N, CA and C of each residue as an Amber inpcrd file, in Angstrom:
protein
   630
  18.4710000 -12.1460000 -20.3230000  19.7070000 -11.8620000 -19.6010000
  20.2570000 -10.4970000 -20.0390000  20.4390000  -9.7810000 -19.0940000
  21.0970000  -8.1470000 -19.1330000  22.5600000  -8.2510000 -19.8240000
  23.1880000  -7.5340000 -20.2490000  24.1470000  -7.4260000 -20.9570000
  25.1850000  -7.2790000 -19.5190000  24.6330000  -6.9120000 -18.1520000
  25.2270000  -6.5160000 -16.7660000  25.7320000  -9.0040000 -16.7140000
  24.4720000  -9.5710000 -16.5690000  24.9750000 -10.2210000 -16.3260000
  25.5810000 -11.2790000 -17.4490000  25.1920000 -11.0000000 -18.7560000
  26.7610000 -11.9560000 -19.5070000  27.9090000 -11.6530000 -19.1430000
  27.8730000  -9.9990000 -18.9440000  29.6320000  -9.6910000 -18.2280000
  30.0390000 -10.5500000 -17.2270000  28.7910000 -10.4970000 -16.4380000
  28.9240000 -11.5590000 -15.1140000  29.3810000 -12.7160000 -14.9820000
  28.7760000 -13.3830000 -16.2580000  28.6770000 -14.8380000 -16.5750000
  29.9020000 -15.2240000 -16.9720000  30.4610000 -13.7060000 -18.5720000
  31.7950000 -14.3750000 -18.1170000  32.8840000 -14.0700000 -18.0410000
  32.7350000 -13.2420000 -16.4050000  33.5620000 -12.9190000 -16.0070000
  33.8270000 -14.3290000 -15.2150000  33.1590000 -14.5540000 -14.8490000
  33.4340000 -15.6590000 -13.8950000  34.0740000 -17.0080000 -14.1670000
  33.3920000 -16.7590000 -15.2930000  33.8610000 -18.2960000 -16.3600000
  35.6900000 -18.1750000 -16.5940000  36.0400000 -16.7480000 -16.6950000
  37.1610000 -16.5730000 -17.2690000  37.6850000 -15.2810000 -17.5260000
  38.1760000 -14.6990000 -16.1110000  38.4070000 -13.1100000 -16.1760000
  39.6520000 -12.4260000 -16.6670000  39.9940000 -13.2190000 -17.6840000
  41.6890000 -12.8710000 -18.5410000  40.2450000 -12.1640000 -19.5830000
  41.1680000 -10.6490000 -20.2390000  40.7020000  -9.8480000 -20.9690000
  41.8740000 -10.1100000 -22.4150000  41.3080000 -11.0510000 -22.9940000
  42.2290000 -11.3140000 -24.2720000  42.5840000  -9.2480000 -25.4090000
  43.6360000  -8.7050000 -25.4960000  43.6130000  -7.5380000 -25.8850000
  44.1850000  -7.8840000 -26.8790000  43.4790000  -7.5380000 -28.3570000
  44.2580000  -7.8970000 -29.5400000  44.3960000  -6.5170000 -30.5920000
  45.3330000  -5.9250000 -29.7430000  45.9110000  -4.5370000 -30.7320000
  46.6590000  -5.3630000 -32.0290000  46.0430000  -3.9650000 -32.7880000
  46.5830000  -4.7740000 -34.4380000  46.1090000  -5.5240000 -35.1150000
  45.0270000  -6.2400000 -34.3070000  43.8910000  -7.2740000 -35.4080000
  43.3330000  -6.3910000 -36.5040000  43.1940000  -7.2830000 -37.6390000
  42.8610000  -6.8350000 -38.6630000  41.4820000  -7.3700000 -39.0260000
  40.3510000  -7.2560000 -39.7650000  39.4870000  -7.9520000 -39.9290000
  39.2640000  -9.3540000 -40.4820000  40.5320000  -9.5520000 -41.4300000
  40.4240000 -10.6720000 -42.1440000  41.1750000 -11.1240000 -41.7060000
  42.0230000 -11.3210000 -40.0060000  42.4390000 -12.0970000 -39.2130000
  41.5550000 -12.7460000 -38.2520000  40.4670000 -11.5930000 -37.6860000
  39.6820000 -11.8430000 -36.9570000  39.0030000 -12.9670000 -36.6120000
  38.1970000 -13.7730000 -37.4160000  37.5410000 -14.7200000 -37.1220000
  38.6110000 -15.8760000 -36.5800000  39.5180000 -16.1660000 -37.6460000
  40.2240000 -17.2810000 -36.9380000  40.8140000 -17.2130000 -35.6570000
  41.4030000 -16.0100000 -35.4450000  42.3050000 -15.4380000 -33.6580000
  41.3110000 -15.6130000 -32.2490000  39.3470000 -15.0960000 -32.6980000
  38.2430000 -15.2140000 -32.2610000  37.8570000 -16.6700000 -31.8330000
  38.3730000 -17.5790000 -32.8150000  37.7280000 -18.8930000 -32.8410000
  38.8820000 -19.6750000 -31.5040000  40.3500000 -19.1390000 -32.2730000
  41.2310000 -19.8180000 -31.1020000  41.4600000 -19.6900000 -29.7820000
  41.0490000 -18.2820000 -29.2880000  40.9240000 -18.1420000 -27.9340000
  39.6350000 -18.1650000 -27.3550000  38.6290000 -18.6430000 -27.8920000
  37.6240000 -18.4730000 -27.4340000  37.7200000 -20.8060000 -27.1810000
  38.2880000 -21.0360000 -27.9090000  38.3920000 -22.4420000 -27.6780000
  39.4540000 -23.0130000 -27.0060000  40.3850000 -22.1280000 -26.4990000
  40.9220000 -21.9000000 -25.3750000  40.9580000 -22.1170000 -24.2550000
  39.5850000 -21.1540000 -23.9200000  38.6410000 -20.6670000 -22.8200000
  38.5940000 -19.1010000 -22.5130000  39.2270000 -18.2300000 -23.2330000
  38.9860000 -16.6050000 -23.2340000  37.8450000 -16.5990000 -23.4880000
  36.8420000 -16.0070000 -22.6450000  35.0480000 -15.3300000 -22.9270000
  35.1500000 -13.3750000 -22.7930000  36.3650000 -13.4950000 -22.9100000
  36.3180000 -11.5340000 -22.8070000  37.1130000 -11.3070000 -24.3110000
  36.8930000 -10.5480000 -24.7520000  37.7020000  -9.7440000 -25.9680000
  37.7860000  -8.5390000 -26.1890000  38.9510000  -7.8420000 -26.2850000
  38.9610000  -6.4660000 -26.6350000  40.0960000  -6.0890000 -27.9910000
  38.9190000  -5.0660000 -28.5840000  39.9480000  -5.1310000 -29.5490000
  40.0570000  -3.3670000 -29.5460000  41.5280000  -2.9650000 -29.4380000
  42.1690000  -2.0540000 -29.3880000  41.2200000  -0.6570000 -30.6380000
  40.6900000   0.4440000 -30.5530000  40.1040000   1.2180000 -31.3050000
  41.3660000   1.8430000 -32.2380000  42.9050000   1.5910000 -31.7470000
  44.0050000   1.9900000 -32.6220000  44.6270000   1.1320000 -33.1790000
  43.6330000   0.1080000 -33.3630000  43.8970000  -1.2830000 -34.7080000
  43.4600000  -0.8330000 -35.9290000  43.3730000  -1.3840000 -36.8940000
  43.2180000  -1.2510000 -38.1810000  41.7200000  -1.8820000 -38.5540000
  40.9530000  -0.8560000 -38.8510000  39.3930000  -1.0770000 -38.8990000
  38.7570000  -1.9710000 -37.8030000  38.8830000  -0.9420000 -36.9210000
  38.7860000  -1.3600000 -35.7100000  36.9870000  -2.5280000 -35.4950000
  36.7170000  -1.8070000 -35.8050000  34.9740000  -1.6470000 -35.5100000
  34.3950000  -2.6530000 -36.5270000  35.3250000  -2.8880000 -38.1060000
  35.0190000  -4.3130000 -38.2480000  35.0270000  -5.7950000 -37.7830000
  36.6170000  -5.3410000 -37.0810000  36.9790000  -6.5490000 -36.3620000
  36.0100000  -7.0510000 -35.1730000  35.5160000  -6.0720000 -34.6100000
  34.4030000  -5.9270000 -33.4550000  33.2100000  -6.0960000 -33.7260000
  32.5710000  -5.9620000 -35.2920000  31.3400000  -6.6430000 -35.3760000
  31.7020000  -7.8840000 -36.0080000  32.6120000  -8.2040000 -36.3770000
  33.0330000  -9.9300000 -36.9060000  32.9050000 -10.5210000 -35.9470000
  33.8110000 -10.6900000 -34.7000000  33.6440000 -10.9960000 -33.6290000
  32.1990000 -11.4340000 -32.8420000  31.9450000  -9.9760000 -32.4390000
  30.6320000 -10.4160000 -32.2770000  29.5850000 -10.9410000 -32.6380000
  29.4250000 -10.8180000 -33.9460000  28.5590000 -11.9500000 -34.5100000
  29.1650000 -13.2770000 -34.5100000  30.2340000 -13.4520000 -34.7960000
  30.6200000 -14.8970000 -34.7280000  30.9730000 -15.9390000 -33.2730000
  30.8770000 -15.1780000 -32.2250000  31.1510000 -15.6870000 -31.0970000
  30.0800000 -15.7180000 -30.1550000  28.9970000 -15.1200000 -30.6240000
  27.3280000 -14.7710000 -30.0600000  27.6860000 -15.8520000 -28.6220000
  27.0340000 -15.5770000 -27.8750000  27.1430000 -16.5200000 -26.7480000
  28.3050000 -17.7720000 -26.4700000  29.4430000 -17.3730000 -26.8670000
  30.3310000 -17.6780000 -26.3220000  31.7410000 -16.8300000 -25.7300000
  31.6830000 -15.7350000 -26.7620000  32.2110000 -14.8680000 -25.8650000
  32.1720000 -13.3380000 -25.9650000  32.0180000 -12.1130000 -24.8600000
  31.6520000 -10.4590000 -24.3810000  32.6550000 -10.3130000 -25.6480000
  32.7670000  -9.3770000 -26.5970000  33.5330000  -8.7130000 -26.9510000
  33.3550000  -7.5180000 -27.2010000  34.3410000  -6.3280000 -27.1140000
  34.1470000  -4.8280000 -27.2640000  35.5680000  -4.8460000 -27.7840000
  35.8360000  -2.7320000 -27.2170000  36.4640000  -2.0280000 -27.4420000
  37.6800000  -1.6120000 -26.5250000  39.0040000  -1.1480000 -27.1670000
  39.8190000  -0.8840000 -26.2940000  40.2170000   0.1530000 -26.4500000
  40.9160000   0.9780000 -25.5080000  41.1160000   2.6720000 -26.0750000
  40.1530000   3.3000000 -26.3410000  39.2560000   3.6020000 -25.6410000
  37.8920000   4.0450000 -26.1400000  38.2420000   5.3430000 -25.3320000
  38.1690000   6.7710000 -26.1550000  38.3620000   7.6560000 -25.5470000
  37.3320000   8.8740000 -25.5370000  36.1410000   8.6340000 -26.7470000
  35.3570000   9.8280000 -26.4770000  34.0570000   8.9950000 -26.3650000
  33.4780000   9.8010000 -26.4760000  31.6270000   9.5330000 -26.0730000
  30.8490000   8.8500000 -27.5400000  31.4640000   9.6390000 -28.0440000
  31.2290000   9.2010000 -30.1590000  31.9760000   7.9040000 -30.2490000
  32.7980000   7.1660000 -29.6640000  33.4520000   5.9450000 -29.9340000
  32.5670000   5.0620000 -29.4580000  31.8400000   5.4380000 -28.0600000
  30.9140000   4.2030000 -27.5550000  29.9140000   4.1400000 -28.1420000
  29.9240000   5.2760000 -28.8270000  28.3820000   4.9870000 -29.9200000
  28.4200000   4.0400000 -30.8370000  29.6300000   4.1690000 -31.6720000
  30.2360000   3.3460000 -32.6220000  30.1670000   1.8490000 -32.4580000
  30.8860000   1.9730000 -31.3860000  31.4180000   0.5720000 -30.5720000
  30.0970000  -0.0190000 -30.5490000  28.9550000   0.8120000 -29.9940000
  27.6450000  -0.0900000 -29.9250000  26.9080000  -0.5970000 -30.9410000
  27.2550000   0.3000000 -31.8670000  26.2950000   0.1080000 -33.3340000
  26.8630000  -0.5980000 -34.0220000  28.6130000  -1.6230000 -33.7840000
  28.9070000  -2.4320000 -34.2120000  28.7700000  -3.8510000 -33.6630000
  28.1980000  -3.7710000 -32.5010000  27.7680000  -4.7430000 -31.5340000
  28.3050000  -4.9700000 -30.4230000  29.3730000  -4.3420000 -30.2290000
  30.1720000  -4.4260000 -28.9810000  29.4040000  -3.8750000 -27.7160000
  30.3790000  -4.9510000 -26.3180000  29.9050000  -4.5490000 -25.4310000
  30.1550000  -4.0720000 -24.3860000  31.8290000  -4.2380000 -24.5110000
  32.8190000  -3.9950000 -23.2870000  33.4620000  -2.7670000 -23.7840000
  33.1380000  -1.5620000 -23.1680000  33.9560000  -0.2920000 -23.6140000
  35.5360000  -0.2250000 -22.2960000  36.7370000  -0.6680000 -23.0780000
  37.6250000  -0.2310000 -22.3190000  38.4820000   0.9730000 -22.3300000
  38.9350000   1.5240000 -21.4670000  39.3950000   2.3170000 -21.9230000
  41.3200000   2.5300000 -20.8260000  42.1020000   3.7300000 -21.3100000
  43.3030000   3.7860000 -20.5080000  43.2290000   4.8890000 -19.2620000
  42.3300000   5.1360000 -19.3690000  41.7740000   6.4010000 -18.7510000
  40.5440000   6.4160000 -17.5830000  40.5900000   7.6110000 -16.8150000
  39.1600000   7.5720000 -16.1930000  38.4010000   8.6380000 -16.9140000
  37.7740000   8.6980000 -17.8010000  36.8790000  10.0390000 -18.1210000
  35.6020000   9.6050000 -17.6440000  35.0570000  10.5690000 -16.9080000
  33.5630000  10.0130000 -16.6200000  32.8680000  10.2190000 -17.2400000
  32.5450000  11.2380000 -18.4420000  31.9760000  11.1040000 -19.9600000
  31.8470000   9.8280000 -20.7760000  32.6570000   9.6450000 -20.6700000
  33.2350000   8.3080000 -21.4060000  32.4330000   6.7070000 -20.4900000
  32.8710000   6.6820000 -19.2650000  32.1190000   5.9010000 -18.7060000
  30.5800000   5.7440000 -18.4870000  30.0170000   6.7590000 -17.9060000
  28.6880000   7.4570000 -18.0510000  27.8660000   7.0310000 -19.2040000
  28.2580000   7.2200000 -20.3220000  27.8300000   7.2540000 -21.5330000
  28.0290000   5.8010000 -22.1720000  28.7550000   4.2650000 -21.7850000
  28.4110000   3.7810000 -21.7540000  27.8320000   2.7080000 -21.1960000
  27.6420000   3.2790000 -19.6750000  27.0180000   2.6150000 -18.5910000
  25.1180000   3.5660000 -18.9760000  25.1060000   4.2440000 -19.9900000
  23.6680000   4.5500000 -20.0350000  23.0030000   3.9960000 -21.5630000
  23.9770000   3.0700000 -22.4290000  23.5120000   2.1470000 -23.2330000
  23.5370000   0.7970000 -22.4770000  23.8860000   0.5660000 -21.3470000
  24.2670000  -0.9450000 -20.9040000  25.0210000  -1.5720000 -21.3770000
  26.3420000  -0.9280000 -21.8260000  27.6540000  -1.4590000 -21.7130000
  28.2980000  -1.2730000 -20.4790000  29.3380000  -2.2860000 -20.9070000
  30.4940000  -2.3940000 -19.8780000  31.4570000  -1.6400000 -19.7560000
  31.8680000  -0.6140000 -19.1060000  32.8410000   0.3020000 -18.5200000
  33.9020000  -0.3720000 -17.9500000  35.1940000  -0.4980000 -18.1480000
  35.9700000  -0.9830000 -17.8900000  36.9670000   0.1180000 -17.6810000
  37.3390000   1.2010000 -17.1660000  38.0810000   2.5020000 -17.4330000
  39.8350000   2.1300000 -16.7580000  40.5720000   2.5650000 -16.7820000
  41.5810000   2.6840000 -16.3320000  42.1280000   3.4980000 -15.3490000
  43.1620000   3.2770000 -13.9480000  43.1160000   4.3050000 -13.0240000
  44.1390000   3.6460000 -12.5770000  44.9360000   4.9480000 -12.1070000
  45.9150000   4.6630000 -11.0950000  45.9330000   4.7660000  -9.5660000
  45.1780000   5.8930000  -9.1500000  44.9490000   6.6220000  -8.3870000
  43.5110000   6.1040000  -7.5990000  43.4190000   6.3230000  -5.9390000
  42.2790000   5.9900000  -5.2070000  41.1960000   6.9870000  -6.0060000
  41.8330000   8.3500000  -6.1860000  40.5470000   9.3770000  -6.6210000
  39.8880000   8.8270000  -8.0120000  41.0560000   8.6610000  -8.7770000
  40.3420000   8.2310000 -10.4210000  39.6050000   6.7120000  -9.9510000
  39.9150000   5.6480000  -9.2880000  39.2020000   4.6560000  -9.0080000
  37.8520000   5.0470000  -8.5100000  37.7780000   5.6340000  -7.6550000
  36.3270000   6.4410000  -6.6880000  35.4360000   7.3450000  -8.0700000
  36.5090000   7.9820000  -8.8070000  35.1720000   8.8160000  -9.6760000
  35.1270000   7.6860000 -10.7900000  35.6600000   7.0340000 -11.2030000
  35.2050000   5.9170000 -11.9390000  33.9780000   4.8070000 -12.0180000
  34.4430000   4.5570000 -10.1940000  32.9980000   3.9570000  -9.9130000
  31.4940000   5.1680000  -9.5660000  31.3740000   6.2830000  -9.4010000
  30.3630000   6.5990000  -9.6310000  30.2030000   7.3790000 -10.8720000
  30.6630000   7.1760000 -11.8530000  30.2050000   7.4430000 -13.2860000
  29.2500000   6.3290000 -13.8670000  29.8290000   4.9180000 -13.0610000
  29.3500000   3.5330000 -13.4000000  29.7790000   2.5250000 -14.1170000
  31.2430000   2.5700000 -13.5490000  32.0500000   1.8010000 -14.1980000
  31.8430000   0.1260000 -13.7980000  31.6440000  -0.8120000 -14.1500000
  31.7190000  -1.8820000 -14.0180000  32.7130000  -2.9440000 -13.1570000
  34.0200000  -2.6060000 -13.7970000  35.1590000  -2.8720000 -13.2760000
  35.8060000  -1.8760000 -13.2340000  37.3700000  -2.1000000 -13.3970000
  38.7300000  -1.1080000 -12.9860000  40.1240000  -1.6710000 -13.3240000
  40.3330000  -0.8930000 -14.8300000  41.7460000  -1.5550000 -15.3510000
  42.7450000  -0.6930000 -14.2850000  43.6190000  -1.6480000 -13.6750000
  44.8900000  -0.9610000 -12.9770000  46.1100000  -0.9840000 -14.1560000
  46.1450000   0.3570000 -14.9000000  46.8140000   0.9420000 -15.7300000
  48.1250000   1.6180000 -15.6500000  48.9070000   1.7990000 -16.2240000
  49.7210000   0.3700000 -16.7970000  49.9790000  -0.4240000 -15.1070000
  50.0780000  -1.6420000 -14.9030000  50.5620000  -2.3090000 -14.0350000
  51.9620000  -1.8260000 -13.9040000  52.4730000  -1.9360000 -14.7050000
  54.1190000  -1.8230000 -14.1400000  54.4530000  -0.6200000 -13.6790000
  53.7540000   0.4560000 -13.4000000  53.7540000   1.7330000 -13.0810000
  53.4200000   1.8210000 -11.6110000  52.5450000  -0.0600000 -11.0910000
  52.3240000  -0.2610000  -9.9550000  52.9010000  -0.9850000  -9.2140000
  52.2920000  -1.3480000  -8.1390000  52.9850000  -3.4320000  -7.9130000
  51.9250000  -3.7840000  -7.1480000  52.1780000  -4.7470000  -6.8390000
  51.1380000  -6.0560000  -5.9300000  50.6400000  -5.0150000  -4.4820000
  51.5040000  -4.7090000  -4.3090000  51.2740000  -4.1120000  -2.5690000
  50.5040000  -2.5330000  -2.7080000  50.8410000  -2.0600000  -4.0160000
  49.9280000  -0.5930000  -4.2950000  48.1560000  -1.3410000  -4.4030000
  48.3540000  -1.9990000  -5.1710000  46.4780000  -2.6430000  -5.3010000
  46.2700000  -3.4460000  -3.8700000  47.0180000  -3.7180000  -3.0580000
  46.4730000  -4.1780000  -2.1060000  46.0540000  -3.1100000  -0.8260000
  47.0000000  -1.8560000  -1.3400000  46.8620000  -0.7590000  -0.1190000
  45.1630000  -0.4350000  -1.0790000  45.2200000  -0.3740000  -2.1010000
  43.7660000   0.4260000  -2.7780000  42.7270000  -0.3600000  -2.6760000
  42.5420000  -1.8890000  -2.9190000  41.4560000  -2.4900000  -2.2020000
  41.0970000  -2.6180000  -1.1840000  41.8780000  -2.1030000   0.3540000
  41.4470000  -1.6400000   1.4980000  40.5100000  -0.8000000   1.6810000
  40.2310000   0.0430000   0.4610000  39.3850000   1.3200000   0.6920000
  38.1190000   1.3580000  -0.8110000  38.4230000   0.2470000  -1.3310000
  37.1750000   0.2170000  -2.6170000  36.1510000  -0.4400000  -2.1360000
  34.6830000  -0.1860000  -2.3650000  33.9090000  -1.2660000  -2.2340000
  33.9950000  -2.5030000  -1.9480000  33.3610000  -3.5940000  -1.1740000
  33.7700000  -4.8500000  -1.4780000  33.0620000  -4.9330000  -2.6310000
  33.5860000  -6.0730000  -3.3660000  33.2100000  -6.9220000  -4.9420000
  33.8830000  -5.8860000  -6.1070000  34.2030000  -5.1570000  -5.7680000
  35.1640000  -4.4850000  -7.0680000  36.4760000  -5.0110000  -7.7310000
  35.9250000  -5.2930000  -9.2430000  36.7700000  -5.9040000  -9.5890000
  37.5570000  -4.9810000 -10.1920000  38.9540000  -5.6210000  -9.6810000
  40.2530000  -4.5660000 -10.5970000  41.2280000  -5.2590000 -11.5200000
  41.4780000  -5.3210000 -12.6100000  42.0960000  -5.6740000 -13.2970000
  43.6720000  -5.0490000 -13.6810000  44.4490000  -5.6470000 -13.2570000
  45.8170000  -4.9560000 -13.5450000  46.3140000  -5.3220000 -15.2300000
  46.5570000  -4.5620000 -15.7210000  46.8520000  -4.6440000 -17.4400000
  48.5170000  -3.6720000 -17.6680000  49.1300000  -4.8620000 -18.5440000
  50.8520000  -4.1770000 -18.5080000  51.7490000  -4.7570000 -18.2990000
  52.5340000  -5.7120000 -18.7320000  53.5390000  -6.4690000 -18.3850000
  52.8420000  -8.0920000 -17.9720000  51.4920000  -8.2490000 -17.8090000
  51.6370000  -9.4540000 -16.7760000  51.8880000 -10.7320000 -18.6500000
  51.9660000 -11.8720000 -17.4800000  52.4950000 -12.9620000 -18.2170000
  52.1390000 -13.9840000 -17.2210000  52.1750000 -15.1510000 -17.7600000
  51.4880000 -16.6670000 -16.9030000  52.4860000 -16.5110000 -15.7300000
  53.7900000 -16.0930000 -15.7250000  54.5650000 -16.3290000 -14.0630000
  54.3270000 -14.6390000 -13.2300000  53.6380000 -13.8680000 -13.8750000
  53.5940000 -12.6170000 -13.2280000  52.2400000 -12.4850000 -12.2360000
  51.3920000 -13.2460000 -12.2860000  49.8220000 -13.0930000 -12.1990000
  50.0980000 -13.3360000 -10.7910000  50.7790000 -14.4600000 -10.2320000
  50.2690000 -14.8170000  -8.6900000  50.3420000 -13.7000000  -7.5020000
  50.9980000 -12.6970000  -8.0500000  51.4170000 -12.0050000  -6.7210000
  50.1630000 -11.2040000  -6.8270000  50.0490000 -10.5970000  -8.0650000
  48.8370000  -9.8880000  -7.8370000  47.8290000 -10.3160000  -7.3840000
  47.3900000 -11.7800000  -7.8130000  46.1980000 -12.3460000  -7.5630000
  46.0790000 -12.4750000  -5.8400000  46.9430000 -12.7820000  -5.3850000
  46.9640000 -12.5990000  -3.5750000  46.6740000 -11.3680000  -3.2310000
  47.3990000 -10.0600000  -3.9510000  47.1730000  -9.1040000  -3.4240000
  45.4190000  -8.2010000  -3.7010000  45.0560000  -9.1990000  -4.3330000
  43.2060000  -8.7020000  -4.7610000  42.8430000  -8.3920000  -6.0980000
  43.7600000  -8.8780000  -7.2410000  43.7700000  -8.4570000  -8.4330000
  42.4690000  -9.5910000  -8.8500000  41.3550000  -9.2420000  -9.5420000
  40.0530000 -10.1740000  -9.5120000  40.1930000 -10.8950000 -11.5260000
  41.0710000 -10.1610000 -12.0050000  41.7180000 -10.7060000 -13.1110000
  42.7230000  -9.9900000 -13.8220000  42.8270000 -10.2230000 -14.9400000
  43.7530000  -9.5090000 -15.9800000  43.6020000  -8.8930000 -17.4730000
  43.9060000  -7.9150000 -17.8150000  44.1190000  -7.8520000 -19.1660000
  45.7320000  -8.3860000 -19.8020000  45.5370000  -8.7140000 -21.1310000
  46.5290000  -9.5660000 -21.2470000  47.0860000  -9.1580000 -23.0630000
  48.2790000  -8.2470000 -23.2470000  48.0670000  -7.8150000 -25.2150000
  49.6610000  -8.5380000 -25.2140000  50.4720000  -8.2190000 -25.3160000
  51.2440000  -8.2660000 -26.2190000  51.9790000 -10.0440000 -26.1410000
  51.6310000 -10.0750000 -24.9920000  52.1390000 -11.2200000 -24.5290000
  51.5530000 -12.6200000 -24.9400000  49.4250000 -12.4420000 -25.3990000
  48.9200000 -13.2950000 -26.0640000  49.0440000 -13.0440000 -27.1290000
  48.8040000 -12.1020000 -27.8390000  48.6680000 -11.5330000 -29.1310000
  49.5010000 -10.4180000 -29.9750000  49.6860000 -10.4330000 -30.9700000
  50.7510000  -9.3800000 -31.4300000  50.4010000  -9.7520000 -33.1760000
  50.2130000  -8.3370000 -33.6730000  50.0530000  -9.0410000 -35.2770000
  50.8710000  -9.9390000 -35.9460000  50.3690000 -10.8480000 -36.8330000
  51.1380000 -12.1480000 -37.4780000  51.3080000 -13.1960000 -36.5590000
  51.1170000 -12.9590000 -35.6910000  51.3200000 -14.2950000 -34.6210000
  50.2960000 -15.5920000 -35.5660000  50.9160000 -16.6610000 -35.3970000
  50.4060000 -17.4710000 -36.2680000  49.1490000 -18.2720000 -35.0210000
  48.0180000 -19.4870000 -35.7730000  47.0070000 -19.8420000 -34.8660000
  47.7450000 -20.7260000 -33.9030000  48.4750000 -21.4200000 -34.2760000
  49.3710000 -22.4310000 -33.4600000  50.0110000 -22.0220000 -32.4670000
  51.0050000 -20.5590000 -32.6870000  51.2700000 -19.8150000 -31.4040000
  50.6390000 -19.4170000 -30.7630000  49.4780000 -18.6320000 -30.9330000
  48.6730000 -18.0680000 -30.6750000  47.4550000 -19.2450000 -29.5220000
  47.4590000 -20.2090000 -30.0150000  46.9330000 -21.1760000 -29.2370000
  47.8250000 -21.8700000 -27.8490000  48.9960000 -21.9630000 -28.1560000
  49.8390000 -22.3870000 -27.0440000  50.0960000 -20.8230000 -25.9830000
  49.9810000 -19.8560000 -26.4490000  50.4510000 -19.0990000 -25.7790000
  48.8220000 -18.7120000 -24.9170000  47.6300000 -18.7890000 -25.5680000
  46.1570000 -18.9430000 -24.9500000  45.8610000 -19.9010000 -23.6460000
  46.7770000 -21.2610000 -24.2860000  46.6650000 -21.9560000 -23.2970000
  47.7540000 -21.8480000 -21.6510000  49.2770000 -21.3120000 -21.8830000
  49.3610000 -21.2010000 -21.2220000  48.9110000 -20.4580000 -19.7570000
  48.2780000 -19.5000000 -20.3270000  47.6510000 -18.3970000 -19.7040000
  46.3720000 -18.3910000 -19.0230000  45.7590000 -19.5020000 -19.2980000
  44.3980000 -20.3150000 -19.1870000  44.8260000 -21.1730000 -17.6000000
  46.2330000 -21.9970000 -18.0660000  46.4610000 -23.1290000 -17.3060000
  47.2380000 -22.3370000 -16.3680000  47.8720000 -21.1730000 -16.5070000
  48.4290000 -20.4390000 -14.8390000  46.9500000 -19.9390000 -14.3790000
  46.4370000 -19.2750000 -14.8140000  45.4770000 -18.5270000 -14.0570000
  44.6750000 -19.4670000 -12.9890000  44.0920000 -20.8450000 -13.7520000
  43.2530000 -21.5480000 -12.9320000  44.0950000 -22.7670000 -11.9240000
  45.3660000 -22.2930000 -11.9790000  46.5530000 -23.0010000 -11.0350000
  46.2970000 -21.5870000  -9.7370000  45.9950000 -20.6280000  -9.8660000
  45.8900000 -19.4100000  -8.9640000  45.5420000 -20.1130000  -7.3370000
């Protein structure tokens, strides 16, 4: 199986992008274990966390086939290298650089880039971006991603990331939003496993109410 279709696999299973800015390494495994038992199969962990790239090979080794995890904020070409040689697989980023995308759509990672704009969406996808974070959301609304999926490919998935929360998701989701990224609202440093689990689950149980 291609690293194209575990994204696939689970995206489908479960297209909330758990974003855990601020994880630390010796938080990691347990935060890993709780949303992944949840039902989160995506993980990103922020590159402006605190040893970033440990937390990202903890992860990944410990969640092996249960759940994609990478990078967030990924801004140069030398980060996706990193990102790879720690095992990660999802390069996200806030941005469209097509350097950046390019480079890790030619290790067979996942490009996940960020865009506001029809043009940055369009050069995004032919750099070889995978998906499409709609960055920051609140900078958008429901009816801007619905005027922009009129004119994207069909099957492009766009992810709106920024404000959403378990009562924010539905409008987008009508208007063509194919999932979410999700930080401050699941995760935030010190959040304990118990919160951290109720607040996993709520987010689990709106989405598949969609």
């Amino acid at each position: 199986m291609t690293t194209a279709d575990t994204f696939n696999a689970a995206f489908a299973a479960m297209p909330l992008v758990a974003i855990l800015r601020g994880l630390t390494p010796e938080t990691a495994d347990a935060v890993g274990d709780t949303l992944v038992e949840a039902g989160f199969t995506l993980i990103e962990v922020p590159l402006n966390s605190p040893r970033p790239l440990e937390s990202i090979a903890r992860l990944a080794k410990r969640l092996e086939g249960r759940a994609l995890v990478g990078a967030g904020t990924v801004l140069d070409t030398a980060s996706v290298e990193a990102v790879e040689q720690a095992g990660g697989t999802l390069i996200v980023s806030p941005n469209t650089n097509p350097a950046v995308i390019a480079a890790a759509a030619a290790r067979g990672l996942i490009a996940v880039p960020g865009f506001q704009t029809p043009s940055e969406a369009f050069a995004a996808l032919e750099a070889g971006a995978r998906a499409l974070k709609l960055f920051p959301a609140e900078a958008a609304s429901p009816a801007v991603l619905k005027a922009i999926r009129t004119v994207l490919p069909a099957g492009t998935a766009v992810l709106p990331v920024g404000g959403i929360s378990p009562t924010t998701m539905a409008p987008w989701h009508t208007a063509g939003a194919a999932g979410f990224g999700i930080g401050s609202a699941l995760y935030s440093p010190g959040v304990t496993t118990e919160a951290l689990a109720e607040r996993a689950a709520a987010f689990i149980a709106a989405y598949r109410a969609l």
